[in-house]
Coordinates of N, CA and C in Angstrom, one line a residue:
M540 N 176.8 32.7 87.3 CA 176.8 31.6 86.4 C 175.8 31.8 85.4
S541 N 176.2 31.6 84.2 CA 175.3 31.8 83.1 C 175.1 30.4 82.3
I542 N 173.9 30.3 81.8 CA 173.6 29.1 81.0 C 173.6 29.5 79.6
K543 N 174.4 28.8 78.8 CA 174.5 29.1 77.4 C 173.5 28.2 76.7
V544 N 172.8 28.8 75.8 CA 171.8 28.1 75.0 C 172.3 28.0 73.6
K545 N 172.3 26.8 73.1 CA 172.7 26.6 71.7 C 171.4 26.8 70.8
R546 N 171.6 27.7 69.9 CA 170.4 28.0 69.1 C 170.3 27.0 67.9
S547 N 169.2 26.5 67.7 CA 169.0 25.6 66.6 C 168.5 26.4 65.4
R548 N 168.8 26.0 64.3 CA 168.4 26.7 63.1 C 167.2 26.0 62.5
A549 N 166.3 26.8 62.0 CA 165.1 26.3 61.4 C 165.5 25.6 60.1
Q550 N 164.9 24.5 59.8 CA 165.2 23.7 58.6 C 163.9 23.6 57.8
P551 N 164.1 23.5 56.5 CA 162.9 23.3 55.6 C 162.3 21.9 55.9
I552 N 161.0 21.8 55.8 CA 160.3 20.5 56.1 C 160.8 19.4 55.2
A553 N 161.1 19.7 53.9 CA 161.5 18.7 53.0 C 162.9 18.1 53.4
Q554 N 163.7 18.9 54.0 CA 165.0 18.5 54.5 C 164.9 17.6 55.7
L555 N 163.9 17.9 56.6 CA 163.7 17.1 57.7 C 163.1 15.7 57.3
L556 N 162.3 15.7 56.3 CA 161.6 14.4 55.9 C 162.6 13.5 55.1
T557 N 163.6 14.1 54.5 CA 164.5 13.3 53.7 C 165.7 12.8 54.5
K558 N 165.9 13.3 55.7 CA 167.1 12.8 56.4 C 166.9 11.4 56.8
S559 N 168.1 10.7 57.0 CA 168.0 9.3 57.3 C 167.5 8.9 58.7
G560 N 167.4 9.8 59.6 CA 166.9 9.6 60.9 C 165.8 10.5 61.3
G561 N 165.3 10.4 62.4 CA 164.3 11.4 63.0 C 163.0 11.3 62.3
V562 N 162.5 12.4 61.9 CA 161.1 12.6 61.4 C 160.9 11.8 60.1
G563 N 161.9 11.8 59.2 CA 161.8 11.1 57.9 C 161.6 9.6 58.1
Q564 N 162.4 9.0 59.0 CA 162.3 7.6 59.4 C 161.0 7.3 60.0
L565 N 160.5 8.1 60.8 CA 159.2 7.9 61.5 C 158.1 8.0 60.4
M566 N 158.1 8.9 59.5 CA 157.1 9.0 58.4 C 157.1 7.8 57.6
R567 N 158.3 7.3 57.2 CA 158.4 6.1 56.3 C 157.8 4.9 57.0
Q568 N 158.1 4.8 58.3 CA 157.7 3.6 59.1 C 156.1 3.7 59.2
S569 N 155.6 4.9 59.5 CA 154.1 5.0 59.6 C 153.4 4.7 58.3
R570 N 154.0 5.1 57.1 CA 153.5 4.7 55.8 C 153.5 3.2 55.6
L571 N 154.6 2.6 56.0 CA 154.7 1.1 55.8 C 153.7 0.4 56.7
I572 N 153.5 0.8 58.0 CA 152.5 0.2 58.9 C 151.1 0.4 58.3
D573 N 150.8 1.6 57.8 CA 149.5 1.8 57.2 C 149.3 0.9 56.0
Q574 N 150.3 0.8 55.2 CA 150.2 -0.1 54.0 C 150.0 -1.6 54.4
A575 N 150.7 -2.0 55.4 CA 150.5 -3.4 55.9 C 149.1 -3.6 56.5
Q576 N 148.6 -2.6 57.2 CA 147.3 -2.8 57.8 C 146.2 -2.8 56.7
R577 N 146.3 -2.0 55.7 CA 145.3 -2.0 54.6 C 145.4 -3.3 53.8
H578 N 146.6 -3.8 53.6 CA 146.8 -5.1 52.8 C 146.3 -6.3 53.6
L579 N 146.6 -6.3 54.9 CA 146.1 -7.4 55.7 C 144.6 -7.4 55.9
R580 N 144.1 -6.2 56.1 CA 142.6 -6.1 56.3 C 141.9 -6.5 55.0
A581 N 142.4 -6.2 53.9 CA 141.8 -6.6 52.6 C 141.7 -8.1 52.5
H582 N 142.5 -8.9 53.1 CA 142.5 -10.3 53.0 C 142.0 -11.0 54.3
L583 N 141.4 -10.3 55.2 CA 140.8 -10.9 56.4 C 139.3 -11.0 56.1
P584 N 138.6 -11.9 56.8 CA 137.2 -12.0 56.7 C 136.5 -10.7 57.1
E585 N 135.4 -10.4 56.5 CA 134.7 -9.2 56.7 C 134.5 -8.8 58.2
E586 N 134.0 -9.8 59.0 CA 133.7 -9.5 60.4 C 135.0 -9.2 61.2
M587 N 136.2 -9.5 60.7 CA 137.4 -9.3 61.5 C 138.1 -8.0 61.2
R588 N 137.8 -7.4 60.0 CA 138.5 -6.3 59.5 C 138.6 -5.1 60.5
E589 N 137.5 -4.8 61.2 CA 137.5 -3.6 62.1 C 138.2 -3.9 63.4
H590 N 138.6 -5.1 63.7 CA 139.1 -5.5 65.0 C 140.6 -5.7 65.0
I591 N 141.3 -5.7 63.8 CA 142.7 -6.0 63.8 C 143.5 -4.8 63.4
F592 N 144.5 -4.4 64.1 CA 145.3 -3.3 63.9 C 146.8 -3.6 63.9
V593 N 147.6 -3.0 63.0 CA 149.0 -3.2 63.0 C 149.6 -2.2 64.0
G594 N 150.3 -2.7 65.0 CA 150.8 -1.8 66.0 C 152.2 -1.3 65.8
G595 N 153.0 -2.1 65.1 CA 154.4 -1.7 64.9 C 155.2 -2.8 64.3
F596 N 156.5 -2.5 64.1 CA 157.4 -3.4 63.5 C 158.8 -3.3 64.3
S597 N 159.3 -4.5 64.8 CA 160.6 -4.5 65.4 C 161.1 -5.9 65.4
N598 N 162.4 -6.0 65.3 CA 163.1 -7.3 65.3 C 162.6 -8.3 64.2
G599 N 162.1 -7.8 63.1 CA 161.6 -8.6 62.1 C 160.2 -9.2 62.3
R600 N 159.5 -8.7 63.3 CA 158.2 -9.1 63.6 C 157.2 -8.0 63.6
L601 N 156.1 -8.2 63.0 CA 155.0 -7.2 62.9 C 154.0 -7.5 64.1
T602 N 153.7 -6.4 64.8 CA 152.8 -6.5 65.9 C 151.4 -6.3 65.5
L603 N 150.5 -7.3 65.8 CA 149.1 -7.2 65.5 C 148.3 -7.1 66.8
I604 N 147.4 -6.1 66.8 CA 146.7 -5.8 68.1 C 145.2 -6.0 67.8
S605 N 144.5 -6.5 68.8 CA 143.1 -6.7 68.8 C 142.5 -6.5 70.2
G606 N 141.3 -6.1 70.3 CA 140.6 -6.0 71.5 C 140.1 -7.3 72.1
Q607 N 140.1 -8.3 71.3 CA 139.5 -9.6 71.7 C 140.5 -10.7 71.4
A608 N 140.7 -11.6 72.3 CA 141.7 -12.7 72.1 C 141.2 -13.7 71.1
S609 N 139.9 -13.8 70.9 CA 139.4 -14.8 69.9 C 139.8 -14.4 68.5
W610 N 139.9 -13.1 68.1 CA 140.4 -12.8 66.8 C 141.9 -13.2 66.6
L611 N 142.7 -13.0 67.7 CA 144.1 -13.3 67.6 C 144.3 -14.8 67.5
T612 N 143.4 -15.6 68.1 CA 143.5 -17.0 68.0 C 143.4 -17.5 66.6
W613 N 142.4 -16.9 65.9 CA 142.2 -17.2 64.5 C 143.5 -16.8 63.7
L614 N 144.0 -15.7 64.0 CA 145.2 -15.2 63.3 C 146.4 -16.1 63.5
R615 N 146.5 -16.7 64.7 CA 147.6 -17.7 65.0 C 147.6 -18.8 64.0
Y616 N 146.4 -19.3 63.7 CA 146.3 -20.4 62.7 C 146.5 -20.0 61.3
E617 N 146.4 -18.7 61.0 CA 146.5 -18.2 59.7 C 147.8 -17.5 59.4
Q618 N 148.8 -17.6 60.3 CA 150.0 -16.9 60.3 C 150.8 -17.1 59.0
S619 N 150.9 -18.4 58.6 CA 151.7 -18.6 57.4 C 151.1 -18.0 56.1
R620 N 149.8 -18.1 56.0 CA 149.1 -17.5 54.8 C 149.2 -16.0 54.9
L621 N 149.1 -15.4 56.0 CA 149.2 -13.9 56.1 C 150.6 -13.4 55.9
L622 N 151.6 -14.2 56.3 CA 153.0 -13.9 56.1 C 153.3 -13.9 54.6
S623 N 152.8 -14.9 53.9 CA 153.0 -15.0 52.4 C 152.3 -13.8 51.7
L624 N 151.2 -13.4 52.2 CA 150.5 -12.2 51.6 C 151.3 -10.9 51.9
L625 N 151.9 -10.8 53.1 CA 152.6 -9.7 53.5 C 154.0 -9.6 52.7
H626 N 154.5 -10.7 52.4 CA 155.8 -10.7 51.6 C 155.6 -10.3 50.2
Q627 N 154.4 -10.2 49.7 CA 154.1 -9.6 48.4 C 154.3 -8.1 48.3
L628 N 154.2 -7.5 49.5 CA 154.4 -6.0 49.5 C 155.9 -5.7 49.5
P629 N 156.3 -4.7 48.8 CA 157.8 -4.3 48.8 C 158.1 -3.7 50.2
G630 N 159.2 -4.1 50.8 CA 159.6 -3.6 52.1 C 159.2 -4.5 53.2
F631 N 158.5 -5.6 52.9 CA 158.0 -6.5 54.0 C 158.6 -7.9 53.8
E632 N 159.6 -8.0 52.9 CA 160.2 -9.3 52.7 C 160.9 -9.8 53.9
G633 N 161.4 -8.9 54.8 CA 162.1 -9.3 56.0 C 161.2 -9.6 57.2
V634 N 159.9 -9.6 57.1 CA 159.1 -9.9 58.2 C 159.1 -11.5 58.4
T635 N 159.5 -11.9 59.6 CA 159.6 -13.3 59.9 C 158.4 -13.9 60.7
G636 N 157.6 -13.0 61.3 CA 156.4 -13.5 62.0 C 155.6 -12.4 62.6
F637 N 154.7 -12.7 63.4 CA 153.8 -11.8 64.0 C 153.9 -11.9 65.6
T638 N 153.8 -10.7 66.2 CA 153.6 -10.7 67.6 C 152.2 -10.3 67.9
L639 N 151.4 -11.1 68.5 CA 150.0 -10.9 68.7 C 149.7 -10.4 70.1
K640 N 149.0 -9.2 70.2 CA 148.7 -8.6 71.5 C 147.2 -8.3 71.7
V641 N 146.7 -8.5 72.8 CA 145.4 -8.1 73.2 C 145.5 -6.8 74.0
R642 N 144.9 -5.8 73.4 CA 144.9 -4.5 74.1 C 143.6 -3.8 73.8
P643 N 143.1 -3.0 74.7 CA 141.9 -2.2 74.5 C 142.1 -1.3 73.3
V644 N 141.3 -1.4 72.3 CA 141.4 -0.6 71.1 C 140.3 0.5 71.1
R645 N 140.6 1.7 71.0 CA 139.7 2.7 70.8 C 139.7 3.3 69.4
P646 N 138.7 3.0 68.6 CA 138.8 3.4 67.2 C 138.8 5.0 67.1
I647 N 139.4 5.5 66.1 CA 139.4 6.9 65.9 C 138.0 7.4 65.5
E648 N 137.5 8.4 66.2 CA 136.2 8.9 65.9 C 136.4 10.3 65.3
S649 N 135.7 10.5 64.2 CA 135.8 11.8 63.6 C 134.9 12.8 64.4
P650 N 135.4 14.0 64.4 CA 134.6 15.0 65.2 C 133.2 15.2 64.7
K651 N 132.3 15.4 65.6 CA 130.9 15.6 65.2 C 130.8 16.9 64.4
R652 N 130.0 16.8 63.4 CA 129.7 18.0 62.5 C 128.5 18.7 63.0
Y653 N 128.7 20.0 63.3 CA 127.6 20.8 63.7 C 127.0 21.6 62.5
T654 N 125.8 21.4 62.2 CA 125.2 22.1 61.2 C 124.3 23.2 61.7
R655 N 124.2 24.3 61.1 CA 123.4 25.4 61.5 C 122.0 25.2 61.0
T656 N 121.0 25.5 61.8 CA 119.7 25.4 61.3 C 119.0 26.8 61.7
L657 N 118.1 27.1 60.9 CA 117.3 28.4 61.1 C 115.9 28.0 61.4
S658 N 115.3 28.9 62.1 CA 113.8 28.7 62.4 C 113.0 28.9 61.1
D659 N 111.8 28.4 61.1 CA 111.0 28.5 60.0 C 110.7 30.0 59.6
D660 N 110.5 30.8 60.6 CA 110.3 32.3 60.4 C 111.5 32.9 59.8
A661 N 112.7 32.6 60.2 CA 113.9 33.2 59.7 C 114.1 32.7 58.2
G662 N 113.8 31.5 57.9 CA 113.9 31.0 56.6 C 112.9 31.7 55.6
K663 N 111.7 31.9 56.1 CA 110.7 32.6 55.3 C 111.1 34.0 55.0
T664 N 111.6 34.7 56.1 CA 112.1 36.1 55.9 C 113.2 36.2 54.9
L665 N 114.2 35.2 55.0 CA 115.3 35.2 54.0 C 114.8 34.9 52.6
A666 N 113.9 34.0 52.4 CA 113.3 33.7 51.1 C 112.6 34.9 50.5
E667 N 111.8 35.6 51.4 CA 111.1 36.8 50.9 C 112.1 37.9 50.5
C668 N 113.2 38.0 51.2 CA 114.2 39.0 50.9 C 114.8 38.7 49.5
A669 N 115.1 37.4 49.3 CA 115.7 36.9 48.1 C 114.8 37.2 46.9
K670 N 113.5 37.1 47.1 CA 112.5 37.4 46.0 C 112.5 38.8 45.6
D671 N 112.7 39.7 46.6 CA 112.7 41.1 46.4 C 114.0 41.7 45.9
T672 N 115.0 40.9 45.9 CA 116.4 41.4 45.6 C 116.7 41.3 44.1
D673 N 117.2 42.3 43.5 CA 117.6 42.3 42.0 C 119.0 41.8 41.8
N674 N 119.9 42.0 42.8 CA 121.3 41.6 42.6 C 121.4 40.1 42.6
P675 N 121.9 39.5 41.5 CA 121.9 38.0 41.5 C 122.8 37.3 42.5
A676 N 123.9 37.9 42.8 CA 124.8 37.3 43.8 C 124.2 37.3 45.2
L677 N 123.6 38.5 45.5 CA 122.9 38.6 46.8 C 121.7 37.7 46.9
K678 N 121.0 37.6 45.8 CA 119.8 36.7 45.8 C 120.2 35.3 46.0
N679 N 121.3 34.8 45.3 CA 121.8 33.5 45.5 C 122.2 33.2 46.9
A680 N 122.9 34.2 47.5 CA 123.4 34.0 48.9 C 122.2 33.9 49.9
L681 N 121.2 34.7 49.7 CA 120.0 34.7 50.5 C 119.2 33.4 50.4
E682 N 119.1 32.9 49.2 CA 118.5 31.6 49.0 C 119.2 30.4 49.6
R683 N 120.5 30.5 49.6 CA 121.3 29.4 50.2 C 121.1 29.5 51.7
L684 N 121.1 30.7 52.3 CA 120.9 30.8 53.7 C 119.5 30.4 54.1
A685 N 118.5 30.7 53.3 CA 117.1 30.3 53.5 C 117.0 28.7 53.5
S686 N 117.8 28.1 52.7 CA 117.7 26.6 52.6 C 118.1 25.9 53.9
H687 N 118.8 26.6 54.8 CA 119.2 26.0 56.1 C 118.0 26.0 57.1
A688 N 116.9 26.6 56.7 CA 115.8 26.6 57.6 C 115.1 25.2 57.6
R689 N 114.4 24.9 58.6 CA 113.8 23.6 58.7 C 112.8 23.4 57.5
S690 N 112.0 24.3 57.2 CA 111.2 24.3 56.0 C 110.9 25.7 55.6
T691 N 111.2 26.0 54.4 CA 111.1 27.4 53.9 C 109.7 27.5 53.2
E692 N 109.0 26.5 53.0 CA 107.7 26.5 52.4 C 106.7 27.1 53.3
P693 N 105.8 28.0 52.8 CA 104.8 28.6 53.7 C 103.8 27.5 54.1
K694 N 103.3 27.5 55.4 CA 102.4 26.6 55.8 C 101.0 27.0 55.4
P695 N 100.1 26.1 55.0 CA 98.7 26.5 54.5 C 97.9 26.9 55.7

């Protein structure tokens, strides 16, 4: 017994993004959700902005998520104002209300940046090599490397 595999053909990314379903629809929906989140956050009080997230859209309702119920209680009282603000955006005229959910929210953390540092002795050595070099490109590169040292100034 053999299993026949149907080969799928590779498609250009532009074609995948412009199709009415699949990836294109997902990309459009994510752009709309991001646009709604930025618009709503711009009109929220400063202390609330970091705690309110747009979670999705279904059945004419926009889902708002927060880690604390107290923020959502305030949003409940402001629903009509926020809906009128949201209706200003193109594509959100059909939003009829909000679904409010309390969920643990983990903000996106950017990866830590690791910088290279050189010891003082290495920086001094590179700076001295740069002084003795006639080639301007090499001299510039050595000076840049020496600048990564904690201090390239000679100690008295």
